[in-house]
Amino acid sequence: MTTVGKQERSVAINPTRACAPIGAMLATYGIHGALTINHGSQGCATYPRHQMTRHFREPVEIATTSLTEKTTVYGGRENLLEALKNIYERYHPTMITVCSTCLSETIGDDIPAIIDEFRTTYADAEDFPMLSVHTPSYVGTHITGFDNFLDELARAFPEKRRGSRVRQNNGKVNLIPGWVNPGDLRELKYILKEMAIESIILTDYADTLDGGYYDPKPHFPKGGTTMAQIRESGSSMATVALQKHIGGRAARTYETRYHVPAYVLPMPIGLANTDKFLETLSDVTGNPISEELEMERARLLDAFVDTHMFNSGLKVGIYGDPDLVEGLTRFVAEMGMEPKVAITATESEAWGKDMKALCDELGLNMNILTRSDLHEMHKLVKKYGIDLIIGHSKGKFIADAEKIPLIRVGFPIEDRFGYHRRSIVGYKGALYLLDEITNAVLSRRGSVVSNTVMDKSFEVAKTAILPAFSKNGHSIDVIQN
Ligand code: SF4
């Protein structure tokens, strides 16, 4: 029977989450020429930069208001005004995000009012795009920070067409991918191109966080969604959000404020979820699914058939961001595996209900926990005898202790190189994941002869086959590969 619960222990041990400002910082990186000011202590900028740099292998620039003991007592207004002035005058960004932190939220700095004060002081900054995003980490996680940013962006920047009863339609689709990798963004853009769909990606950090080496170094990283595109996004034909917890709310804001229809889908991981994504795009635009995409789908189906004998029935534990975990759960079930444990740090009743519905639909029996951590995950891995875990690098100690494979997916991946360039979305992403999982399974099993897994072949050969041969006077050597 599937159970959905919330971790009772209030302290997190080995958390599977990052702090809220990092979500707003990552999203800001997806806008060309935009910069983030982190209104808090220096550590609140250093920690996210450190995490992002280790994952994306790129230098990450975040400004900070460097609050100290004095500003903690008297407020950080002056520091923020100074920071806005410095960034505006020296860097000439296209847009500034000011994200709060645990500290600035606790002392109660009114960031929107300070931004307004800056506007009145600098006449030419009157219309300059600036966003205030609430990101106290004691309220949510990196998911909340990203989602809050997108909702603020959807409220602030798209242009409303006034004086016309007929809604303008620029023929484009707003795509909100949520927290994904640059490799995923490239795959999504490839799918849109295959279907001849023009899009506005909210937001696109494919190149800004996975750029090249240029001499001279450009003032801002190449790529990213432009402010002109964001202004235009209120006239798009639809908004498609691919993560309910990141961007679902913004998609609905586009619908209520600009009458752009919202489609909030599950993350397109695996066969059924990718089908749903492509069918939605096709329904919205009227464009057909290309032959190349149909061929990729057929290849994925073929791979399911080719690998089912290796993976069927293996018990899987999955942890990480809620939409990612939900997508992966369906995918491993499609592969014939048995998802047994699912954990997220996000506290979300809706996610628990969606996961329960998924288990009922697929006939799965799972232990599902929200607001949970990797300490709990480890206990459940032991309890159920999990064969394989899927999640980010922080779960490595579980894999090492239990001697089971860890399939690295999510954020952060800091103990391997190049994972940010890989894609797990779409049919091609599913094929990559399937290969990765199957090869990890095969490398832990004995050997494979004519598609038959010979479990623990070495031990079996030593204890059963070898004595039988020796008794009959034959000589045989057993070599372990
Ligand atoms: S104090 Fe809060 S915002 Fe700053 S790094 Fe820690 S969790 Fe993040």
XYZ file of N, CA, C and O and ligand atoms in Angstrom, residues 19-21 43-44 47 101-102 135 137, ligand 1:
48
model
N 19.220 26.678 -0.548
C 18.472 27.782 0.065
C 17.747 28.598 -1.006
O 18.078 28.584 -2.184
N 16.728 29.320 -0.563
C 15.773 29.944 -1.496
C 16.396 30.942 -2.488
O 16.043 30.933 -3.670
N 17.321 31.833 -2.062
C 17.834 32.821 -3.028
C 18.462 32.197 -4.273
O 18.419 32.786 -5.351
N 27.840 35.671 3.250
C 27.720 34.220 3.128
C 26.511 33.801 2.307
O 26.537 32.771 1.623
N 25.458 34.642 2.337
C 24.234 34.310 1.586
C 24.461 34.419 0.080
O 23.654 33.921 -0.709
N 27.564 31.142 -0.594
C 27.110 29.750 -0.617
C 26.431 29.385 -1.950
O 26.805 28.385 -2.589
N 16.949 37.576 1.929
C 17.568 36.414 2.586
C 16.909 36.242 3.954
O 16.076 37.054 4.349
N 17.316 35.213 4.660
C 16.766 35.001 6.012
C 16.973 36.264 6.850
O 16.076 36.704 7.567
N 12.802 35.721 -0.809
C 13.445 34.403 -0.765
C 14.027 34.107 0.623
O 15.227 33.812 0.750
N 14.907 31.686 3.400
C 15.062 30.233 3.310
C 14.291 29.473 4.378
O 14.124 28.270 4.273
S 21.117 32.617 5.968
Fe 19.331 31.893 4.777
S 19.520 32.900 2.802
Fe 21.526 33.079 3.796
S 22.697 31.293 3.027
Fe 21.725 30.693 4.965
S 19.788 29.708 4.357
Fe 20.518 30.910 2.597
